[in-house]
Amino acid sequence: MANGKGKPTKEAKAAAKAARKQASKERRSQLWQAFQMQRKEDKLLLPLMIGAVAGLAVVFFLVGLIFGIEWFLLPIGILLGVLAAFIIFGRRVQKTVYGKAEGQAGAGAWALDNLQGGWRVSNAIAGTTQLDAVHRVIGRPGVILVAEGSPQRVKSLLAQEKKKTARLVGDTPIYDIIIGNDEGQVPLSQLQKYLAKLPKNIDTKRMDSIEARLAALGARGGPAMPKGPLPGGAKMKGVQRTMRRR
C-alpha cells in the first residue's frame, strides 16, 4: 500500500522487510542443508574448505611480515579464504549432483533447466517411448538441439528435428548435441561450458523472432520426461542462486 503521495506506508515497508528477512532465512537454510548433504558424502570437503581459509590467511600474513603490515593483510587473507571455500563448496556440490544425475532419464532436461544465462529452453520437443528425447535451446549462437538417450535412436530424431527447424529459421545456425561420454558426445557436466563456448551469431531480437516461429512446431510426440534426477530432493538451481548471492 502507498499513501496519497505515492510513498509506501509503514505497514508496506514492514511487510517488505519481513519478506526479505524470510527469503534470507530460507536461503541460509537451503545452503546449510546442501552443505550437510555434501559433507556426509564428500570427506574432502571440510579439509579443502578449511585449507583454503587457513592457507590464504597464512600467505597474506607472511607477505605482510615482509612489509610490516601483517595485521592489515591477515583479515584480507581470511576473507579471500572464505570466498575460496565457498567456491570449492559450490563446485563440489555441482560435481556430486551432476555425477548422480548422469545416465538417468531426464538428466539432460534437468541440466538445461539449470542453465545460467539468457537461454530459451523447450524440453522434450521429440522423443521415443524409451525416454530418448530431443530438447531445443535458443540462444546467441542460434538454435541448439540437445539429445539424450540411445545414440542410435536419437540420431534419427535429431535429423528430423533439424530438418523441421531449418525450414523455419532460414540461415540461422543450427547445432546438434548428443549428451554422453563417448567420442563426439558432450558429458552432462560439461553441457553449460560447451554451450557458452559456441560463437555468438544472432542478437536478442533475432532470438525472439526465431522463438515465435518455432513455437508453431509445438511440443511434438515426446513422452513426458521425469522431473529430473535430483538426488535426495536437492534443488541445484536454488543452491546455485544462493552461491551466486554469496
PDB file of C-alpha atoms in Angstrom:
ATOM      1  CA  MET A   1       0.000   0.000   0.000  1.00  0.00           C
ATOM      2  CA  ALA A   2       1.064   3.591  -0.636  1.00  0.00           C
ATOM      3  CA  ASN A   3      -0.191   6.841   0.808  1.00  0.00           C
ATOM      4  CA  GLY A   4      -1.687   9.664  -1.243  1.00  0.00           C
ATOM      5  CA  LYS A   5       1.783  10.929  -2.186  1.00  0.00           C
ATOM      6  CA  GLY A   6       2.757   7.627  -3.713  1.00  0.00           C
ATOM      7  CA  LYS A   7       5.168   6.689  -0.907  1.00  0.00           C
ATOM      8  CA  PRO A   8       4.945   3.256   0.730  1.00  0.00           C
ATOM      9  CA  THR A   9       3.299   3.222   4.143  1.00  0.00           C
ATOM     10  CA  LYS A  10       4.984   1.998   7.301  1.00  0.00           C
ATOM     11  CA  GLU A  11       2.977  -1.226   7.072  1.00  0.00           C
ATOM     12  CA  ALA A  12       4.165  -1.833   3.483  1.00  0.00           C
ATOM     13  CA  LYS A  13       7.778  -1.178   4.470  1.00  0.00           C
ATOM     14  CA  ALA A  14       7.465  -3.561   7.418  1.00  0.00           C
ATOM     15  CA  ALA A  15       5.924  -6.252   5.201  1.00  0.00           C
ATOM     16  CA  ALA A  16       8.696  -5.862   2.622  1.00  0.00           C
ATOM     17  CA  LYS A  17      11.339  -6.057   5.348  1.00  0.00           C
ATOM     18  CA  ALA A  18       9.739  -9.200   6.774  1.00  0.00           C
ATOM     19  CA  ALA A  19       9.609 -10.781   3.303  1.00  0.00           C
ATOM     20  CA  ARG A  20      13.303 -10.052   2.726  1.00  0.00           C
ATOM     21  CA  LYS A  21      14.151 -11.462   6.136  1.00  0.00           C
ATOM     22  CA  GLN A  22      12.179 -14.640   5.441  1.00  0.00           C
ATOM     23  CA  ALA A  23      13.790 -15.054   1.998  1.00  0.00           C
ATOM     24  CA  SER A  24      17.241 -14.626   3.533  1.00  0.00           C
ATOM     25  CA  LYS A  25      16.404 -17.207   6.208  1.00  0.00           C
ATOM     26  CA  GLU A  26      15.256 -19.673   3.553  1.00  0.00           C
ATOM     27  CA  ARG A  27      18.461 -19.167   1.538  1.00  0.00           C
ATOM     28  CA  ARG A  28      20.608 -19.798   4.605  1.00  0.00           C
ATOM     29  CA  SER A  29      18.577 -22.908   5.435  1.00  0.00           C
ATOM     30  CA  GLN A  30      18.920 -24.203   1.879  1.00  0.00           C
ATOM     31  CA  LEU A  31      22.658 -23.551   1.892  1.00  0.00           C
ATOM     32  CA  TRP A  32      23.072 -25.313   5.239  1.00  0.00           C
ATOM     33  CA  GLN A  33      21.105 -28.356   4.052  1.00  0.00           C
ATOM     34  CA  ALA A  34      23.214 -28.563   0.887  1.00  0.00           C
ATOM     35  CA  PHE A  35      26.383 -28.333   3.000  1.00  0.00           C
ATOM     36  CA  GLN A  36      25.242 -31.106   5.348  1.00  0.00           C
ATOM     37  CA  MET A  37      24.332 -33.387   2.444  1.00  0.00           C
ATOM     38  CA  GLN A  38      27.631 -32.775   0.694  1.00  0.00           C
ATOM     39  CA  ARG A  39      29.691 -33.148   3.876  1.00  0.00           C
ATOM     40  CA  LYS A  40      28.256 -36.615   4.517  1.00  0.00           C
ATOM     41  CA  GLU A  41      29.193 -37.828   1.035  1.00  0.00           C
ATOM     42  CA  ASP A  42      32.384 -35.858   0.431  1.00  0.00           C
ATOM     43  CA  LYS A  43      35.051 -36.475   3.067  1.00  0.00           C
ATOM     44  CA  LEU A  44      37.423 -33.994   1.409  1.00  0.00           C
ATOM     45  CA  LEU A  45      35.016 -31.073   1.559  1.00  0.00           C
ATOM     46  CA  LEU A  46      35.846 -29.801   5.065  1.00  0.00           C
ATOM     47  CA  PRO A  47      39.634 -30.258   4.748  1.00  0.00           C
ATOM     48  CA  LEU A  48      39.627 -28.392   1.433  1.00  0.00           C
ATOM     49  CA  MET A  49      37.470 -25.540   2.749  1.00  0.00           C
ATOM     50  CA  ILE A  50      39.457 -25.178   5.963  1.00  0.00           C
ATOM     51  CA  GLY A  51      42.698 -25.451   3.991  1.00  0.00           C
ATOM     52  CA  ALA A  52      41.604 -22.641   1.685  1.00  0.00           C
ATOM     53  CA  VAL A  53      40.885 -20.294   4.584  1.00  0.00           C
ATOM     54  CA  ALA A  54      43.990 -21.203   6.574  1.00  0.00           C
ATOM     55  CA  GLY A  55      46.280 -21.277   3.531  1.00  0.00           C
ATOM     56  CA  LEU A  56      45.331 -17.838   2.238  1.00  0.00           C
ATOM     57  CA  ALA A  57      45.434 -16.378   5.741  1.00  0.00           C
ATOM     58  CA  VAL A  58      48.987 -17.668   6.242  1.00  0.00           C
ATOM     59  CA  VAL A  59      50.139 -16.491   2.812  1.00  0.00           C
ATOM     60  CA  PHE A  60      48.823 -12.967   3.361  1.00  0.00           C
ATOM     61  CA  PHE A  61      50.253 -12.869   6.877  1.00  0.00           C
ATOM     62  CA  LEU A  62      53.705 -13.901   5.665  1.00  0.00           C
ATOM     63  CA  VAL A  63      53.606 -11.377   2.837  1.00  0.00           C
ATOM     64  CA  GLY A  64      52.577  -8.759   5.382  1.00  0.00           C
ATOM     65  CA  LEU A  65      55.566  -9.633   7.555  1.00  0.00           C
ATOM     66  CA  ILE A  66      57.885  -8.629   4.735  1.00  0.00           C
ATOM     67  CA  PHE A  67      56.372  -5.144   4.565  1.00  0.00           C
ATOM     68  CA  GLY A  68      55.467  -4.806   8.227  1.00  0.00           C
ATOM     69  CA  ILE A  69      51.697  -4.823   7.601  1.00  0.00           C
ATOM     70  CA  GLU A  70      50.888  -8.409   8.584  1.00  0.00           C
ATOM     71  CA  TRP A  71      47.904  -7.459  10.779  1.00  0.00           C
ATOM     72  CA  PHE A  72      46.446  -5.385   7.953  1.00  0.00           C
ATOM     73  CA  LEU A  73      46.750  -8.170   5.376  1.00  0.00           C
ATOM     74  CA  LEU A  74      45.617 -11.016   7.654  1.00  0.00           C
ATOM     75  CA  PRO A  75      41.871 -10.093   7.602  1.00  0.00           C
ATOM     76  CA  ILE A  76      42.061  -9.718   3.821  1.00  0.00           C
ATOM     77  CA  GLY A  77      43.574 -13.191   3.554  1.00  0.00           C
ATOM     78  CA  ILE A  78      40.841 -14.642   5.766  1.00  0.00           C
ATOM     79  CA  LEU A  79      38.071 -13.010   3.723  1.00  0.00           C
ATOM     80  CA  LEU A  80      39.559 -14.259   0.452  1.00  0.00           C
ATOM     81  CA  GLY A  81      39.962 -17.692   2.033  1.00  0.00           C
ATOM     82  CA  VAL A  82      36.266 -17.766   2.970  1.00  0.00           C
ATOM     83  CA  LEU A  83      35.375 -16.794  -0.600  1.00  0.00           C
ATOM     84  CA  ALA A  84      37.626 -19.567  -1.951  1.00  0.00           C
ATOM     85  CA  ALA A  85      35.983 -22.035   0.458  1.00  0.00           C
ATOM     86  CA  PHE A  86      32.520 -21.111  -0.868  1.00  0.00           C
ATOM     87  CA  ILE A  87      33.719 -21.566  -4.446  1.00  0.00           C
ATOM     88  CA  ILE A  88      35.134 -25.008  -3.568  1.00  0.00           C
ATOM     89  CA  PHE A  89      31.862 -25.939  -1.881  1.00  0.00           C
ATOM     90  CA  GLY A  90      29.764 -24.844  -4.861  1.00  0.00           C
ATOM     91  CA  ARG A  91      31.879 -26.716  -7.392  1.00  0.00           C
ATOM     92  CA  ARG A  92      31.951 -29.930  -5.374  1.00  0.00           C
ATOM     93  CA  VAL A  93      28.179 -29.827  -4.834  1.00  0.00           C
ATOM     94  CA  GLN A  94      27.726 -29.321  -8.568  1.00  0.00           C
ATOM     95  CA  LYS A  95      30.074 -32.206  -9.354  1.00  0.00           C
ATOM     96  CA  THR A  96      28.226 -34.537  -6.971  1.00  0.00           C
ATOM     97  CA  VAL A  97      24.764 -33.633  -8.276  1.00  0.00           C
ATOM     98  CA  TYR A  98      25.774 -33.994 -11.920  1.00  0.00           C
ATOM     99  CA  GLY A  99      27.512 -37.288 -11.131  1.00  0.00           C
ATOM    100  CA  LYS A 100      24.304 -38.697  -9.647  1.00  0.00           C
ATOM    101  CA  ALA A 101      22.185 -37.339 -12.481  1.00  0.00           C
ATOM    102  CA  GLU A 102      24.336 -38.655 -15.310  1.00  0.00           C
ATOM    103  CA  GLY A 103      22.832 -41.569 -17.203  1.00  0.00           C
ATOM    104  CA  GLN A 104      19.343 -41.169 -15.755  1.00  0.00           C
ATOM    105  CA  ALA A 105      16.318 -40.476 -17.924  1.00  0.00           C
ATOM    106  CA  GLY A 106      15.544 -36.776 -17.874  1.00  0.00           C
ATOM    107  CA  ALA A 107      19.047 -35.746 -16.824  1.00  0.00           C
ATOM    108  CA  GLY A 108      19.510 -33.652 -19.966  1.00  0.00           C
ATOM    109  CA  ALA A 109      16.214 -31.812 -19.459  1.00  0.00           C
ATOM    110  CA  TRP A 110      17.137 -31.133 -15.842  1.00  0.00           C
ATOM    111  CA  ALA A 111      20.591 -29.804 -16.805  1.00  0.00           C
ATOM    112  CA  LEU A 112      19.072 -27.489 -19.423  1.00  0.00           C
ATOM    113  CA  ASP A 113      16.573 -26.162 -16.862  1.00  0.00           C
ATOM    114  CA  ASN A 114      19.576 -25.226 -14.708  1.00  0.00           C
ATOM    115  CA  LEU A 115      21.415 -23.310 -17.433  1.00  0.00           C
ATOM    116  CA  GLN A 116      22.668 -19.898 -16.368  1.00  0.00           C
ATOM    117  CA  GLY A 117      22.125 -17.066 -18.822  1.00  0.00           C
ATOM    118  CA  GLY A 118      19.565 -15.990 -21.376  1.00  0.00           C
ATOM    119  CA  TRP A 119      18.867 -19.375 -22.933  1.00  0.00           C
ATOM    120  CA  ARG A 120      15.314 -20.218 -24.111  1.00  0.00           C
ATOM    121  CA  VAL A 121      14.776 -23.915 -23.392  1.00  0.00           C
ATOM    122  CA  SER A 122      11.995 -26.178 -24.725  1.00  0.00           C
ATOM    123  CA  ASN A 123      12.264 -29.663 -23.264  1.00  0.00           C
ATOM    124  CA  ALA A 124      11.280 -32.903 -24.999  1.00  0.00           C
ATOM    125  CA  ILE A 125      10.179 -31.472 -28.354  1.00  0.00           C
ATOM    126  CA  ALA A 126      10.592 -35.004 -29.705  1.00  0.00           C
ATOM    127  CA  GLY A 127      11.065 -38.377 -28.062  1.00  0.00           C
ATOM    128  CA  THR A 128      10.551 -42.118 -28.020  1.00  0.00           C
ATOM    129  CA  THR A 129       8.756 -44.491 -25.690  1.00  0.00           C
ATOM    130  CA  GLN A 130      12.195 -45.490 -24.350  1.00  0.00           C
ATOM    131  CA  LEU A 131      12.535 -41.923 -22.950  1.00  0.00           C
ATOM    132  CA  ASP A 132      15.050 -40.814 -25.551  1.00  0.00           C
ATOM    133  CA  ALA A 133      14.436 -37.114 -26.121  1.00  0.00           C
ATOM    134  CA  VAL A 134      15.478 -34.083 -28.108  1.00  0.00           C
ATOM    135  CA  HIS A 135      15.392 -30.684 -26.417  1.00  0.00           C
ATOM    136  CA  ARG A 136      15.635 -27.309 -28.100  1.00  0.00           C
ATOM    137  CA  VAL A 137      17.674 -24.357 -26.862  1.00  0.00           C
ATOM    138  CA  ILE A 138      17.617 -20.899 -28.438  1.00  0.00           C
ATOM    139  CA  GLY A 139      20.494 -18.587 -27.602  1.00  0.00           C
ATOM    140  CA  ARG A 140      23.015 -16.174 -29.044  1.00  0.00           C
ATOM    141  CA  PRO A 141      24.706 -18.987 -31.034  1.00  0.00           C
ATOM    142  CA  GLY A 142      21.396 -19.809 -32.773  1.00  0.00           C
ATOM    143  CA  VAL A 143      19.333 -22.963 -32.304  1.00  0.00           C
ATOM    144  CA  ILE A 144      20.857 -25.884 -30.407  1.00  0.00           C
ATOM    145  CA  LEU A 145      19.199 -29.305 -30.464  1.00  0.00           C
ATOM    146  CA  VAL A 146      20.260 -31.400 -27.479  1.00  0.00           C
ATOM    147  CA  ALA A 147      19.566 -35.136 -27.485  1.00  0.00           C
ATOM    148  CA  GLU A 148      19.757 -37.653 -24.650  1.00  0.00           C
ATOM    149  CA  GLY A 149      19.263 -41.412 -24.759  1.00  0.00           C
ATOM    150  CA  SER A 150      20.463 -44.146 -27.083  1.00  0.00           C
ATOM    151  CA  PRO A 151      22.776 -42.600 -29.727  1.00  0.00           C
ATOM    152  CA  GLN A 152      21.402 -44.946 -32.392  1.00  0.00           C
ATOM    153  CA  ARG A 153      17.826 -43.821 -31.787  1.00  0.00           C
ATOM    154  CA  VAL A 154      18.398 -40.105 -31.134  1.00  0.00           C
ATOM    155  CA  LYS A 155      20.439 -39.569 -34.294  1.00  0.00           C
ATOM    156  CA  SER A 156      17.343 -40.030 -36.436  1.00  0.00           C
ATOM    157  CA  LEU A 157      15.329 -37.832 -34.067  1.00  0.00           C
ATOM    158  CA  LEU A 158      17.969 -35.122 -34.336  1.00  0.00           C
ATOM    159  CA  ALA A 159      17.990 -35.317 -38.122  1.00  0.00           C
ATOM    160  CA  GLN A 160      14.190 -34.970 -38.268  1.00  0.00           C
ATOM    161  CA  GLU A 161      14.090 -32.008 -35.884  1.00  0.00           C
ATOM    162  CA  LYS A 162      17.000 -30.305 -37.630  1.00  0.00           C
ATOM    163  CA  LYS A 163      15.170 -30.575 -40.946  1.00  0.00           C
ATOM    164  CA  LYS A 164      11.946 -29.139 -39.482  1.00  0.00           C
ATOM    165  CA  THR A 165      13.819 -26.341 -37.734  1.00  0.00           C
ATOM    166  CA  ALA A 166      15.819 -25.376 -40.808  1.00  0.00           C
ATOM    167  CA  ARG A 167      12.600 -24.674 -42.725  1.00  0.00           C
ATOM    168  CA  LEU A 168      11.622 -22.014 -40.187  1.00  0.00           C
ATOM    169  CA  VAL A 169      14.864 -20.330 -39.153  1.00  0.00           C
ATOM    170  CA  GLY A 170      16.458 -19.650 -42.536  1.00  0.00           C
ATOM    171  CA  ASP A 171      20.202 -19.135 -42.343  1.00  0.00           C
ATOM    172  CA  THR A 172      20.335 -19.142 -38.525  1.00  0.00           C
ATOM    173  CA  PRO A 173      22.993 -21.652 -37.381  1.00  0.00           C
ATOM    174  CA  ILE A 174      21.653 -24.937 -36.010  1.00  0.00           C
ATOM    175  CA  TYR A 175      23.843 -27.050 -33.724  1.00  0.00           C
ATOM    176  CA  ASP A 176      23.126 -30.596 -32.594  1.00  0.00           C
ATOM    177  CA  ILE A 177      24.499 -32.241 -29.464  1.00  0.00           C
ATOM    178  CA  ILE A 178      24.210 -35.725 -28.002  1.00  0.00           C
ATOM    179  CA  ILE A 179      24.755 -35.961 -24.251  1.00  0.00           C
ATOM    180  CA  GLY A 180      27.108 -38.761 -23.277  1.00  0.00           C
ATOM    181  CA  ASN A 181      30.695 -39.750 -22.587  1.00  0.00           C
ATOM    182  CA  ASP A 182      31.596 -41.357 -25.911  1.00  0.00           C
ATOM    183  CA  GLU A 183      33.638 -39.725 -28.645  1.00  0.00           C
ATOM    184  CA  GLY A 184      31.812 -36.824 -30.271  1.00  0.00           C
ATOM    185  CA  GLN A 185      29.368 -36.502 -27.374  1.00  0.00           C
ATOM    186  CA  VAL A 186      29.161 -33.852 -24.635  1.00  0.00           C
ATOM    187  CA  PRO A 187      29.265 -35.011 -20.987  1.00  0.00           C
ATOM    188  CA  LEU A 188      26.324 -33.820 -18.903  1.00  0.00           C
ATOM    189  CA  SER A 189      28.573 -31.913 -16.503  1.00  0.00           C
ATOM    190  CA  GLN A 190      30.207 -30.050 -19.423  1.00  0.00           C
ATOM    191  CA  LEU A 191      26.989 -29.031 -21.180  1.00  0.00           C
ATOM    192  CA  GLN A 192      26.852 -25.466 -19.808  1.00  0.00           C
ATOM    193  CA  LYS A 193      30.512 -24.871 -20.640  1.00  0.00           C
ATOM    194  CA  TYR A 194      30.101 -26.297 -24.149  1.00  0.00           C
ATOM    195  CA  LEU A 195      27.129 -24.049 -24.909  1.00  0.00           C
ATOM    196  CA  ALA A 196      28.938 -21.000 -23.530  1.00  0.00           C
ATOM    197  CA  LYS A 197      31.847 -21.592 -25.929  1.00  0.00           C
ATOM    198  CA  LEU A 198      29.665 -21.609 -29.038  1.00  0.00           C
ATOM    199  CA  PRO A 199      30.072 -18.457 -31.188  1.00  0.00           C
ATOM    200  CA  LYS A 200      27.522 -15.659 -30.800  1.00  0.00           C
ATOM    201  CA  ASN A 201      25.811 -15.453 -34.178  1.00  0.00           C
ATOM    202  CA  ILE A 202      22.493 -13.683 -33.510  1.00  0.00           C
ATOM    203  CA  ASP A 203      21.115 -10.941 -31.273  1.00  0.00           C
ATOM    204  CA  THR A 204      18.213 -10.961 -28.823  1.00  0.00           C
ATOM    205  CA  LYS A 205      15.771  -9.550 -31.379  1.00  0.00           C
ATOM    206  CA  ARG A 206      16.548 -12.434 -33.747  1.00  0.00           C
ATOM    207  CA  MET A 207      16.142 -14.865 -30.849  1.00  0.00           C
ATOM    208  CA  ASP A 208      12.644 -13.507 -30.188  1.00  0.00           C
ATOM    209  CA  SER A 209      11.712 -13.916 -33.842  1.00  0.00           C
ATOM    210  CA  ILE A 210      13.043 -17.485 -34.011  1.00  0.00           C
ATOM    211  CA  GLU A 211      11.302 -18.434 -30.769  1.00  0.00           C
ATOM    212  CA  ALA A 212       7.984 -17.216 -32.152  1.00  0.00           C
ATOM    213  CA  ARG A 213       8.423 -19.185 -35.369  1.00  0.00           C
ATOM    214  CA  LEU A 214       9.459 -22.396 -33.618  1.00  0.00           C
ATOM    215  CA  ALA A 215       6.550 -22.163 -31.199  1.00  0.00           C
ATOM    216  CA  ALA A 216       4.416 -23.279 -34.136  1.00  0.00           C
ATOM    217  CA  LEU A 217       6.119 -26.661 -34.030  1.00  0.00           C
ATOM    218  CA  GLY A 218       4.762 -27.184 -30.528  1.00  0.00           C
ATOM    219  CA  ALA A 219       5.730 -29.984 -28.201  1.00  0.00           C
ATOM    220  CA  ARG A 220       5.611 -32.917 -30.581  1.00  0.00           C
ATOM    221  CA  GLY A 221       5.082 -36.520 -29.638  1.00  0.00           C
ATOM    222  CA  GLY A 222       7.671 -36.974 -26.888  1.00  0.00           C
ATOM    223  CA  PRO A 223       6.713 -38.909 -23.778  1.00  0.00           C
ATOM    224  CA  ALA A 224       6.554 -36.978 -20.532  1.00  0.00           C
ATOM    225  CA  MET A 225      10.056 -36.684 -19.158  1.00  0.00           C
ATOM    226  CA  PRO A 226      10.843 -37.232 -15.495  1.00  0.00           C
ATOM    227  CA  LYS A 227      11.037 -34.161 -13.313  1.00  0.00           C
ATOM    228  CA  GLY A 228      14.791 -34.643 -13.147  1.00  0.00           C
ATOM    229  CA  PRO A 229      17.193 -36.940 -11.298  1.00  0.00           C
ATOM    230  CA  LEU A 230      17.729 -34.734  -8.262  1.00  0.00           C
ATOM    231  CA  PRO A 231      19.437 -36.763  -5.511  1.00  0.00           C
ATOM    232  CA  GLY A 232      17.712 -36.635  -2.172  1.00  0.00           C
ATOM    233  CA  GLY A 233      15.473 -33.755  -3.210  1.00  0.00           C
ATOM    234  CA  ALA A 234      18.427 -31.393  -3.747  1.00  0.00           C
ATOM    235  CA  LYS A 235      17.488 -28.433  -5.935  1.00  0.00           C
ATOM    236  CA  MET A 236      20.644 -27.468  -7.774  1.00  0.00           C
ATOM    237  CA  LYS A 237      19.130 -24.312  -9.232  1.00  0.00           C
ATOM    238  CA  GLY A 238      18.354 -22.955  -5.787  1.00  0.00           C
ATOM    239  CA  VAL A 239      21.813 -23.839  -4.478  1.00  0.00           C
ATOM    240  CA  GLN A 240      23.456 -22.155  -7.475  1.00  0.00           C
ATOM    241  CA  ARG A 241      21.387 -18.999  -6.955  1.00  0.00           C
ATOM    242  CA  THR A 242      22.348 -18.960  -3.287  1.00  0.00           C
ATOM    243  CA  MET A 243      26.047 -19.451  -4.088  1.00  0.00           C
ATOM    244  CA  ARG A 244      25.964 -16.595  -6.624  1.00  0.00           C
ATOM    245  CA  ARG A 245      24.430 -14.276  -3.997  1.00  0.00           C
ATOM    246  CA  ARG A 246      27.329 -15.132  -1.684  1.00  0.00           C
TER     247      ARG A 246
END
